[in-house]
mmCIF file of C-alpha atoms and ligand atoms in Angstrom:
data_model
loop_
_atom_site.group_PDB
_atom_site.id
_atom_site.type_symbol
_atom_site.label_atom_id
_atom_site.label_comp_id
_atom_site.label_asym_id
_atom_site.label_seq_id
_atom_site.Cartn_x
_atom_site.Cartn_y
_atom_site.Cartn_z
ATOM 1 C CA UNK A 1 -60.405 5.463 22.899
ATOM 2 C CA UNK A 2 -57.932 2.789 23.884
ATOM 3 C CA UNK A 3 -54.490 2.486 22.300
ATOM 4 C CA UNK A 4 -54.130 -0.756 20.392
ATOM 5 C CA UNK A 5 -50.465 -1.743 19.815
ATOM 6 C CA UNK A 6 -51.801 -5.178 18.875
ATOM 7 C CA UNK A 7 -52.926 -3.793 15.467
ATOM 8 C CA UNK A 8 -49.377 -4.052 14.180
ATOM 9 C CA UNK A 9 -48.795 -7.543 15.585
ATOM 10 C CA UNK A 10 -51.626 -9.278 13.755
ATOM 11 C CA UNK A 11 -49.565 -11.167 11.223
ATOM 12 C CA UNK A 12 -46.050 -11.807 10.105
ATOM 13 C CA UNK A 13 -46.083 -9.168 7.357
ATOM 14 C CA UNK A 14 -47.181 -6.427 9.763
ATOM 15 C CA UNK A 15 -44.678 -7.493 12.402
ATOM 16 C CA UNK A 16 -41.960 -7.488 9.805
ATOM 17 C CA UNK A 17 -42.995 -4.041 8.548
ATOM 18 C CA UNK A 18 -42.423 -2.471 11.959
ATOM 19 C CA UNK A 19 -39.478 -4.580 13.124
ATOM 20 C CA UNK A 20 -36.784 -2.402 14.683
ATOM 21 C CA UNK A 21 -33.814 -4.756 14.796
ATOM 22 C CA UNK A 22 -32.650 -7.135 12.093
ATOM 23 C CA UNK A 23 -29.761 -9.548 12.132
ATOM 24 C CA UNK A 24 -27.901 -9.999 8.870
ATOM 25 C CA UNK A 25 -25.266 -12.601 7.957
ATOM 26 C CA UNK A 26 -22.564 -9.939 7.678
ATOM 27 C CA UNK A 27 -22.978 -9.150 11.386
ATOM 28 C CA UNK A 28 -21.539 -12.487 12.456
ATOM 29 C CA UNK A 29 -17.996 -13.621 13.149
ATOM 30 C CA UNK A 30 -17.460 -17.381 13.475
ATOM 31 C CA UNK A 31 -14.654 -18.575 15.798
ATOM 32 C CA UNK A 32 -12.376 -21.515 14.953
ATOM 33 C CA UNK A 33 -9.867 -23.419 17.105
ATOM 34 C CA UNK A 34 -6.900 -24.579 15.051
ATOM 35 C CA UNK A 35 -4.809 -27.502 16.309
ATOM 36 C CA UNK A 36 -1.717 -29.418 15.109
ATOM 37 C CA UNK A 37 -1.898 -32.500 12.902
ATOM 38 C CA UNK A 38 -3.693 -33.554 9.788
ATOM 39 C CA UNK A 39 -7.329 -34.501 9.290
ATOM 40 C CA UNK A 40 -8.051 -33.752 12.964
ATOM 41 C CA UNK A 41 -11.653 -32.997 13.959
ATOM 42 C CA UNK A 42 -12.084 -33.252 17.710
ATOM 43 C CA UNK A 43 -15.400 -32.121 19.172
ATOM 44 C CA UNK A 44 -15.268 -29.988 22.340
ATOM 45 C CA UNK A 45 -17.346 -31.867 24.902
ATOM 46 C CA UNK A 46 -18.759 -28.714 26.509
ATOM 47 C CA UNK A 47 -19.434 -27.078 23.121
ATOM 48 C CA UNK A 48 -21.463 -29.395 20.878
ATOM 49 C CA UNK A 49 -20.832 -28.772 17.131
ATOM 50 C CA UNK A 50 -17.576 -26.904 17.861
ATOM 51 C CA UNK A 51 -14.302 -28.643 17.014
ATOM 52 C CA UNK A 52 -10.545 -28.467 17.298
ATOM 53 C CA UNK A 53 -9.574 -28.535 13.621
ATOM 54 C CA UNK A 54 -6.176 -29.069 12.000
ATOM 55 C CA UNK A 55 -5.077 -26.563 9.331
ATOM 56 C CA UNK A 56 -6.358 -28.686 6.418
ATOM 57 C CA UNK A 57 -9.743 -29.157 8.126
ATOM 58 C CA UNK A 58 -10.170 -25.537 9.192
ATOM 59 C CA UNK A 59 -9.444 -24.488 5.611
ATOM 60 C CA UNK A 60 -12.276 -26.701 4.365
ATOM 61 C CA UNK A 61 -14.602 -25.512 7.128
ATOM 62 C CA UNK A 62 -13.822 -21.862 6.452
ATOM 63 C CA UNK A 63 -14.577 -22.350 2.806
ATOM 64 C CA UNK A 64 -17.872 -24.136 3.578
ATOM 65 C CA UNK A 65 -18.775 -21.393 6.053
ATOM 66 C CA UNK A 66 -18.130 -18.763 3.382
ATOM 67 C CA UNK A 67 -20.394 -20.647 0.977
ATOM 68 C CA UNK A 68 -23.148 -20.662 3.585
ATOM 69 C CA UNK A 69 -22.918 -16.883 4.065
ATOM 70 C CA UNK A 70 -20.319 -16.363 6.813
ATOM 71 C CA UNK A 71 -18.155 -13.359 5.914
ATOM 72 C CA UNK A 72 -15.763 -13.194 8.896
ATOM 73 C CA UNK A 73 -13.970 -15.664 11.114
ATOM 74 C CA UNK A 74 -11.727 -15.372 14.173
ATOM 75 C CA UNK A 75 -8.889 -17.814 14.754
ATOM 76 C CA UNK A 76 -7.567 -19.233 18.021
ATOM 77 C CA UNK A 77 -4.585 -21.566 18.087
ATOM 78 C CA UNK A 78 -3.460 -24.626 20.019
ATOM 79 C CA UNK A 79 0.304 -24.756 19.497
ATOM 80 C CA UNK A 80 2.491 -27.830 19.103
ATOM 81 C CA UNK A 81 4.165 -26.977 22.418
ATOM 82 C CA UNK A 82 3.904 -24.267 25.072
ATOM 83 C CA UNK A 83 6.633 -22.345 26.886
ATOM 84 C CA UNK A 84 7.139 -19.486 29.362
ATOM 85 C CA UNK A 85 7.394 -16.857 26.630
ATOM 86 C CA UNK A 86 4.568 -18.069 24.376
ATOM 87 C CA UNK A 87 6.897 -18.432 21.397
ATOM 88 C CA UNK A 88 4.207 -20.286 19.424
ATOM 89 C CA UNK A 89 2.127 -17.105 19.385
ATOM 90 C CA UNK A 90 4.581 -15.129 17.253
ATOM 91 C CA UNK A 91 6.408 -17.886 15.351
ATOM 92 C CA UNK A 92 6.363 -17.340 11.619
ATOM 93 C CA UNK A 93 5.099 -20.897 11.182
ATOM 94 C CA UNK A 94 2.843 -20.729 14.265
ATOM 95 C CA UNK A 95 -0.474 -22.529 14.085
ATOM 96 C CA UNK A 96 -2.605 -19.402 13.532
ATOM 97 C CA UNK A 97 -0.109 -17.985 11.035
ATOM 98 C CA UNK A 98 -0.221 -21.238 9.014
ATOM 99 C CA UNK A 99 -4.000 -21.425 9.151
ATOM 100 C CA UNK A 100 -4.292 -17.785 8.106
ATOM 101 C CA UNK A 101 -2.116 -18.353 5.030
ATOM 102 C CA UNK A 102 -3.980 -21.513 4.039
ATOM 103 C CA UNK A 103 -7.423 -19.959 4.460
ATOM 104 C CA UNK A 104 -6.360 -16.759 2.684
ATOM 105 C CA UNK A 105 -5.236 -18.841 -0.297
ATOM 106 C CA UNK A 106 -8.394 -20.901 -0.521
ATOM 107 C CA UNK A 107 -11.021 -18.240 0.414
ATOM 108 C CA UNK A 108 -9.494 -14.863 -0.489
ATOM 109 C CA UNK A 109 -12.657 -12.878 0.233
ATOM 110 C CA UNK A 110 -13.168 -14.089 3.791
ATOM 111 C CA UNK A 111 -12.303 -11.594 6.544
ATOM 112 C CA UNK A 112 -9.741 -13.241 8.818
ATOM 113 C CA UNK A 113 -9.419 -11.969 12.368
ATOM 114 C CA UNK A 114 -6.599 -13.267 14.559
ATOM 115 C CA UNK A 115 -7.115 -13.321 18.324
ATOM 116 C CA UNK A 116 -3.991 -11.734 19.789
ATOM 117 C CA UNK A 117 -3.273 -13.264 23.187
ATOM 118 C CA UNK A 118 -0.659 -15.431 24.847
ATOM 119 C CA UNK A 119 -2.696 -17.730 27.132
ATOM 120 C CA UNK A 120 -2.998 -20.562 24.615
ATOM 121 C CA UNK A 121 0.785 -20.483 24.118
ATOM 122 C CA UNK A 122 2.204 -20.069 27.630
ATOM 123 C CA UNK A 123 3.046 -23.106 29.758
ATOM 124 C CA UNK A 124 1.333 -21.446 32.748
ATOM 125 C CA UNK A 125 -1.769 -20.439 30.786
ATOM 126 C CA UNK A 126 -1.713 -16.739 31.670
ATOM 127 C CA UNK A 127 -2.143 -14.000 29.080
ATOM 128 C CA UNK A 128 1.321 -12.484 29.631
ATOM 129 C CA UNK A 129 4.818 -12.988 30.984
ATOM 130 C CA UNK A 130 4.830 -14.366 34.548
ATOM 131 C CA UNK A 131 7.470 -13.673 37.180
ATOM 132 C CA UNK A 132 7.146 -14.358 40.873
ATOM 133 C CA UNK A 133 3.533 -15.400 40.441
ATOM 134 C CA UNK A 134 2.600 -12.104 38.778
ATOM 135 C CA UNK A 135 1.625 -11.284 35.227
ATOM 136 C CA UNK A 136 3.970 -8.498 34.135
ATOM 137 C CA UNK A 137 2.310 -5.827 32.044
ATOM 138 C CA UNK A 138 5.017 -4.030 30.093
ATOM 139 C CA UNK A 139 7.098 -7.141 29.380
ATOM 140 C CA UNK A 140 3.974 -8.739 27.907
ATOM 141 C CA UNK A 141 3.330 -5.818 25.548
ATOM 142 C CA UNK A 142 6.407 -6.584 23.524
ATOM 143 C CA UNK A 143 5.297 -10.187 22.931
ATOM 144 C CA UNK A 144 1.744 -9.158 22.108
ATOM 145 C CA UNK A 145 3.055 -6.612 19.592
ATOM 146 C CA UNK A 146 5.248 -9.262 17.962
ATOM 147 C CA UNK A 147 2.296 -11.644 17.829
ATOM 148 C CA UNK A 148 0.068 -9.073 16.120
ATOM 149 C CA UNK A 149 2.760 -8.174 13.571
ATOM 150 C CA UNK A 150 3.324 -11.834 12.680
ATOM 151 C CA UNK A 151 -0.445 -12.381 12.325
ATOM 152 C CA UNK A 152 -0.633 -9.378 10.008
ATOM 153 C CA UNK A 153 2.331 -10.697 8.019
ATOM 154 C CA UNK A 154 0.476 -13.998 7.584
ATOM 155 C CA UNK A 155 -2.462 -12.109 6.097
ATOM 156 C CA UNK A 156 -4.891 -11.352 8.924
ATOM 157 C CA UNK A 157 -7.193 -8.422 8.052
ATOM 158 C CA UNK A 158 -7.828 -7.616 11.693
ATOM 159 C CA UNK A 159 -5.965 -8.423 14.906
ATOM 160 C CA UNK A 160 -7.941 -8.694 18.124
ATOM 161 C CA UNK A 161 -5.929 -8.137 21.305
ATOM 162 C CA UNK A 162 -7.643 -9.949 24.192
ATOM 163 C CA UNK A 163 -4.946 -10.128 26.884
ATOM 164 C CA UNK A 164 -6.214 -7.097 28.865
ATOM 165 C CA UNK A 165 -2.700 -5.708 29.355
ATOM 166 C CA UNK A 166 -2.644 -1.925 29.792
ATOM 167 C CA UNK A 167 -1.352 -0.184 26.683
ATOM 168 C CA UNK A 168 -1.685 -3.232 24.423
ATOM 169 C CA UNK A 169 -3.625 -1.472 21.681
ATOM 170 C CA UNK A 170 -1.071 1.341 21.405
ATOM 171 C CA UNK A 171 1.864 -1.079 21.448
ATOM 172 C CA UNK A 172 0.248 -3.192 18.735
ATOM 173 C CA UNK A 173 -0.650 -0.165 16.588
ATOM 174 C CA UNK A 174 2.964 1.030 16.725
ATOM 175 C CA UNK A 175 4.334 -2.419 15.869
ATOM 176 C CA UNK A 176 1.937 -2.827 12.939
ATOM 177 C CA UNK A 177 2.768 0.610 11.542
ATOM 178 C CA UNK A 178 6.503 0.055 11.931
ATOM 179 C CA UNK A 179 6.318 -3.229 10.026
ATOM 180 C CA UNK A 180 4.326 -1.767 7.154
ATOM 181 C CA UNK A 181 0.894 -3.027 8.213
ATOM 182 C CA UNK A 182 -0.796 0.320 8.596
ATOM 183 C CA UNK A 183 -3.897 -1.137 6.909
ATOM 184 C CA UNK A 184 -4.326 -3.961 9.406
ATOM 185 C CA UNK A 185 -7.212 -3.031 11.712
ATOM 186 C CA UNK A 186 -7.457 -3.566 15.462
ATOM 187 C CA UNK A 187 -10.582 -4.940 17.083
ATOM 188 C CA UNK A 188 -9.883 -4.370 20.777
ATOM 189 C CA UNK A 189 -11.368 -6.586 23.455
ATOM 190 C CA UNK A 190 -11.692 -3.288 25.322
ATOM 191 C CA UNK A 191 -14.202 -4.361 27.932
ATOM 192 C CA UNK A 192 -13.429 -7.933 28.901
ATOM 193 C CA UNK A 193 -14.680 -9.196 32.227
ATOM 194 C CA UNK A 194 -13.126 -11.922 34.385
ATOM 195 C CA UNK A 195 -16.027 -14.227 33.641
ATOM 196 C CA UNK A 196 -17.123 -17.734 34.546
ATOM 197 C CA UNK A 197 -18.677 -17.884 31.082
ATOM 198 C CA UNK A 198 -15.279 -18.642 29.487
ATOM 199 C CA UNK A 199 -15.202 -22.139 31.001
ATOM 200 C CA UNK A 200 -15.879 -24.175 27.846
ATOM 201 C CA UNK A 201 -13.441 -22.030 25.818
ATOM 202 C CA UNK A 202 -10.635 -23.037 28.117
ATOM 203 C CA UNK A 203 -11.377 -26.662 27.264
ATOM 204 C CA UNK A 204 -11.474 -25.788 23.548
ATOM 205 C CA UNK A 205 -8.248 -23.753 23.614
ATOM 206 C CA UNK A 206 -6.560 -25.701 26.411
ATOM 207 C CA UNK A 207 -5.798 -22.369 28.027
ATOM 208 C CA UNK A 208 -6.894 -22.643 31.663
ATOM 209 C CA UNK A 209 -4.371 -20.892 33.927
ATOM 210 C CA UNK A 210 -2.193 -23.317 35.869
ATOM 211 C CA UNK A 211 -2.353 -21.204 39.023
ATOM 212 C CA UNK A 212 -4.669 -18.437 40.172
ATOM 213 C CA UNK A 213 -7.130 -16.772 37.828
ATOM 214 C CA UNK A 214 -7.336 -13.755 35.510
ATOM 215 C CA UNK A 215 -8.852 -11.282 37.955
ATOM 216 C CA UNK A 216 -5.684 -9.201 38.192
ATOM 217 C CA UNK A 217 -6.014 -8.199 34.531
ATOM 218 C CA UNK A 218 -9.566 -8.869 33.325
ATOM 219 C CA UNK A 219 -12.317 -6.574 34.615
ATOM 220 C CA UNK A 220 -14.339 -7.006 37.788
ATOM 221 C CA UNK A 221 -17.913 -7.955 36.750
ATOM 222 C CA UNK A 222 -19.723 -5.405 38.956
ATOM 223 C CA UNK A 223 -18.033 -2.418 37.256
ATOM 224 C CA UNK A 224 -19.675 -0.512 34.405
ATOM 225 C CA UNK A 225 -18.206 2.993 34.763
ATOM 226 C CA UNK A 226 -14.741 1.464 34.667
ATOM 227 C CA UNK A 227 -15.723 -0.095 31.332
ATOM 228 C CA UNK A 228 -16.065 3.408 29.886
ATOM 229 C CA UNK A 229 -12.492 4.160 30.914
ATOM 230 C CA UNK A 230 -11.255 0.930 29.320
ATOM 231 C CA UNK A 231 -13.125 1.755 26.110
ATOM 232 C CA UNK A 232 -11.761 5.324 26.119
ATOM 233 C CA UNK A 233 -8.184 4.086 26.524
ATOM 234 C CA UNK A 234 -8.405 1.606 23.664
ATOM 235 C CA UNK A 235 -10.139 4.165 21.483
ATOM 236 C CA UNK A 236 -7.438 6.737 22.152
ATOM 237 C CA UNK A 237 -4.687 4.169 21.514
ATOM 238 C CA UNK A 238 -6.099 3.581 18.041
ATOM 239 C CA UNK A 239 -8.658 0.765 18.214
ATOM 240 C CA UNK A 240 -10.753 0.623 15.041
ATOM 241 C CA UNK A 241 -13.453 -1.546 16.623
ATOM 242 C CA UNK A 242 -14.316 -1.856 20.327
ATOM 243 C CA UNK A 243 -15.599 -5.059 21.893
ATOM 244 C CA UNK A 244 -17.574 -5.966 25.004
ATOM 245 C CA UNK A 245 -17.321 -9.520 26.306
ATOM 246 C CA UNK A 246 -19.269 -11.563 27.407
ATOM 247 C CA UNK A 247 -22.406 -10.258 25.689
ATOM 248 C CA UNK A 248 -25.746 -11.173 27.239
ATOM 249 C CA UNK A 249 -25.004 -10.606 30.907
ATOM 250 C CA UNK A 250 -23.361 -7.260 30.008
ATOM 251 C CA UNK A 251 -25.988 -5.765 27.674
ATOM 252 C CA UNK A 252 -26.180 -2.677 29.904
ATOM 253 C CA UNK A 253 -22.446 -2.105 29.406
ATOM 254 C CA UNK A 254 -22.767 -2.709 25.666
ATOM 255 C CA UNK A 255 -25.468 -0.034 25.483
ATOM 256 C CA UNK A 256 -23.335 2.405 27.455
ATOM 257 C CA UNK A 257 -20.382 1.919 25.094
ATOM 258 C CA UNK A 258 -22.740 2.293 22.098
ATOM 259 C CA UNK A 259 -24.042 5.611 23.419
ATOM 260 C CA UNK A 260 -20.593 7.063 24.027
ATOM 261 C CA UNK A 261 -18.393 5.878 21.178
ATOM 262 C CA UNK A 262 -18.967 6.195 17.474
ATOM 263 C CA UNK A 263 -16.627 3.435 16.299
ATOM 264 C CA UNK A 264 -18.029 0.043 15.239
ATOM 265 C CA UNK A 265 -18.933 -2.048 18.257
ATOM 266 C CA UNK A 266 -18.576 -5.801 18.657
ATOM 267 C CA UNK A 267 -19.911 -8.177 21.301
ATOM 268 C CA UNK A 268 -18.662 -11.698 21.978
ATOM 269 C CA UNK A 269 -21.373 -14.254 22.722
ATOM 270 C CA UNK A 270 -18.902 -16.481 24.531
ATOM 271 C CA UNK A 271 -18.492 -20.200 24.983
ATOM 272 C CA UNK A 272 -20.474 -20.449 28.230
ATOM 273 C CA UNK A 273 -23.370 -18.463 26.807
ATOM 274 C CA UNK A 274 -23.412 -20.885 23.869
ATOM 275 C CA UNK A 275 -23.105 -23.940 26.108
ATOM 276 C CA UNK A 276 -26.071 -22.925 28.275
ATOM 277 C CA UNK A 277 -28.395 -22.782 25.282
ATOM 278 C CA UNK A 278 -27.018 -26.024 23.821
ATOM 279 C CA UNK A 279 -27.382 -27.920 27.078
ATOM 280 C CA UNK A 280 -30.956 -26.827 27.723
ATOM 281 C CA UNK A 281 -31.861 -27.602 24.113
ATOM 282 C CA UNK A 282 -30.344 -31.082 24.352
ATOM 283 C CA UNK A 283 -32.526 -31.732 27.356
ATOM 284 C CA UNK A 284 -35.540 -30.615 25.355
ATOM 285 C CA UNK A 285 -36.220 -27.770 27.758
ATOM 286 C CA UNK A 286 -36.095 -24.927 25.233
ATOM 287 C CA UNK A 287 -36.488 -24.422 21.487
ATOM 288 C CA UNK A 288 -32.859 -23.944 20.416
ATOM 289 C CA UNK A 289 -33.491 -21.880 17.263
ATOM 290 C CA UNK A 290 -35.856 -19.476 19.009
ATOM 291 C CA UNK A 291 -33.618 -18.938 22.002
ATOM 292 C CA UNK A 292 -30.561 -18.560 19.770
ATOM 293 C CA UNK A 293 -32.211 -15.897 17.595
ATOM 294 C CA UNK A 294 -33.781 -14.077 20.547
ATOM 295 C CA UNK A 295 -30.381 -13.976 22.247
ATOM 296 C CA UNK A 296 -28.459 -12.745 19.195
ATOM 297 C CA UNK A 297 -31.181 -10.165 18.492
ATOM 298 C CA UNK A 298 -30.895 -8.829 22.037
ATOM 299 C CA UNK A 299 -27.162 -8.276 21.486
ATOM 300 C CA UNK A 300 -27.806 -6.309 18.300
ATOM 301 C CA UNK A 301 -30.697 -4.382 19.886
ATOM 302 C CA UNK A 302 -28.390 -3.299 22.714
ATOM 303 C CA UNK A 303 -26.047 -1.782 20.140
ATOM 304 C CA UNK A 304 -23.620 -4.314 18.694
ATOM 305 C CA UNK A 305 -22.780 -4.004 15.000
ATOM 306 C CA UNK A 306 -20.720 -7.183 15.053
ATOM 307 C CA UNK A 307 -21.476 -10.397 16.957
ATOM 308 C CA UNK A 308 -18.854 -13.061 17.522
ATOM 309 C CA UNK A 309 -20.744 -16.305 17.985
ATOM 310 C CA UNK A 310 -20.325 -20.063 17.688
ATOM 311 C CA UNK A 311 -23.896 -19.962 16.328
ATOM 312 C CA UNK A 312 -22.992 -17.915 13.221
ATOM 313 C CA UNK A 313 -23.794 -20.676 10.722
ATOM 314 C CA UNK A 314 -26.998 -21.770 12.458
ATOM 315 C CA UNK A 315 -28.193 -18.175 12.747
ATOM 316 C CA UNK A 316 -27.593 -17.573 9.036
ATOM 317 C CA UNK A 317 -29.523 -20.738 8.259
ATOM 318 C CA UNK A 318 -32.397 -19.647 10.519
ATOM 319 C CA UNK A 319 -32.474 -16.199 8.880
ATOM 320 C CA UNK A 320 -32.718 -17.768 5.431
ATOM 321 C CA UNK A 321 -35.489 -20.122 6.569
ATOM 322 C CA UNK A 322 -37.512 -17.236 7.982
ATOM 323 C CA UNK A 323 -37.695 -15.313 4.694
HETATM 324 C C1 LIG B 401 -8.046 -15.310 25.303
HETATM 325 C C2 LIG B 401 -9.507 -15.406 25.112
HETATM 326 C C3 LIG B 401 -10.489 -16.024 25.897
HETATM 327 C C4 LIG B 401 -11.691 -15.913 25.204
HETATM 328 C C5 LIG B 401 -11.421 -15.219 24.032
HETATM 329 N N1 LIG B 401 -10.071 -14.890 24.001
HETATM 330 C C6 LIG B 401 -10.391 -16.784 27.164
HETATM 331 C C7 LIG B 401 -10.025 -16.150 28.427
HETATM 332 O O1 LIG B 401 -9.815 -14.938 28.537
HETATM 333 O O2 LIG B 401 -9.901 -16.910 29.377
HETATM 334 C C8 LIG B 401 -13.016 -16.487 25.626
HETATM 335 C C9 LIG B 401 -13.984 -16.774 24.518
HETATM 336 C C10 LIG B 401 -15.095 -17.671 24.895
HETATM 337 O O3 LIG B 401 -15.315 -18.036 26.066
HETATM 338 O O4 LIG B 401 -15.831 -18.070 23.969
HETATM 339 N N2 LIG B 401 -7.605 -14.603 26.396
#
């Protein structure tokens, strides 16, 4: 007798019956880049279909996204002006704080996540306070904690620290609790690699570092065991959700975190991963929808509960078309 796995692949109904991994709209988080001004919609050249949007525009987009099935968004901000201490990150009327209030008013049900970092707001583009060419850890914690508290005050459901400063999750948890935001959750970018795949994001967020790079705080790509220590630290400091980033070139790490930690796990399909698919599709070299869905499925199969992706809307559309 020969074994015949092909029996269960004969048609769509059989394949669907035995399918092990399914994406659902609630898995996705759609990122937005909020910029100053009114009626601004500026496409990012390296990220087709992704825009810098002013507060009025992002509010409309968030509402349209909700109507098409998106349940969560993450906000990044381009401030009016940048300075050494990233004051735009924690200003009460900062760009993300204003967008959060406006979106909360117009789409109350939408989950709003605020990215908690300083790089978009510092004049030098690093994720913390710089002195003598170095990014200072403990001085940066205070600013990150203030940023998270002001995002919570504006109405963010979840704050997402991404600066890779040691102790940031604990500092943020303390600040949130002290300001009465004990119900604001933390999604920690626990395992964030110093990756070339963030290139297009730095165009979108205008956050490229003015000197040097982020290798002294983001993780070294060859390390996976170290990722377990990073995840353990953030977990013990009170992270509600852990994240691995980028996603597809770190699926092994994602699986390792999945196997060891029982908190919800997120993966960020980052700007460069998006741009690669877009560019090949524009050249007609691949079928965009197929490659998009295969990629997002691989991230879920490796263990992610939550996927942050610029493709959220398209993936939801493709899921609806397939049923
Ligand atoms: C902020 C931050 C970055 C990304 C998310 N949060 C950029 C960076 O670390 O340089 C990248 C997201 C993407 O590439 O889509 N520190």
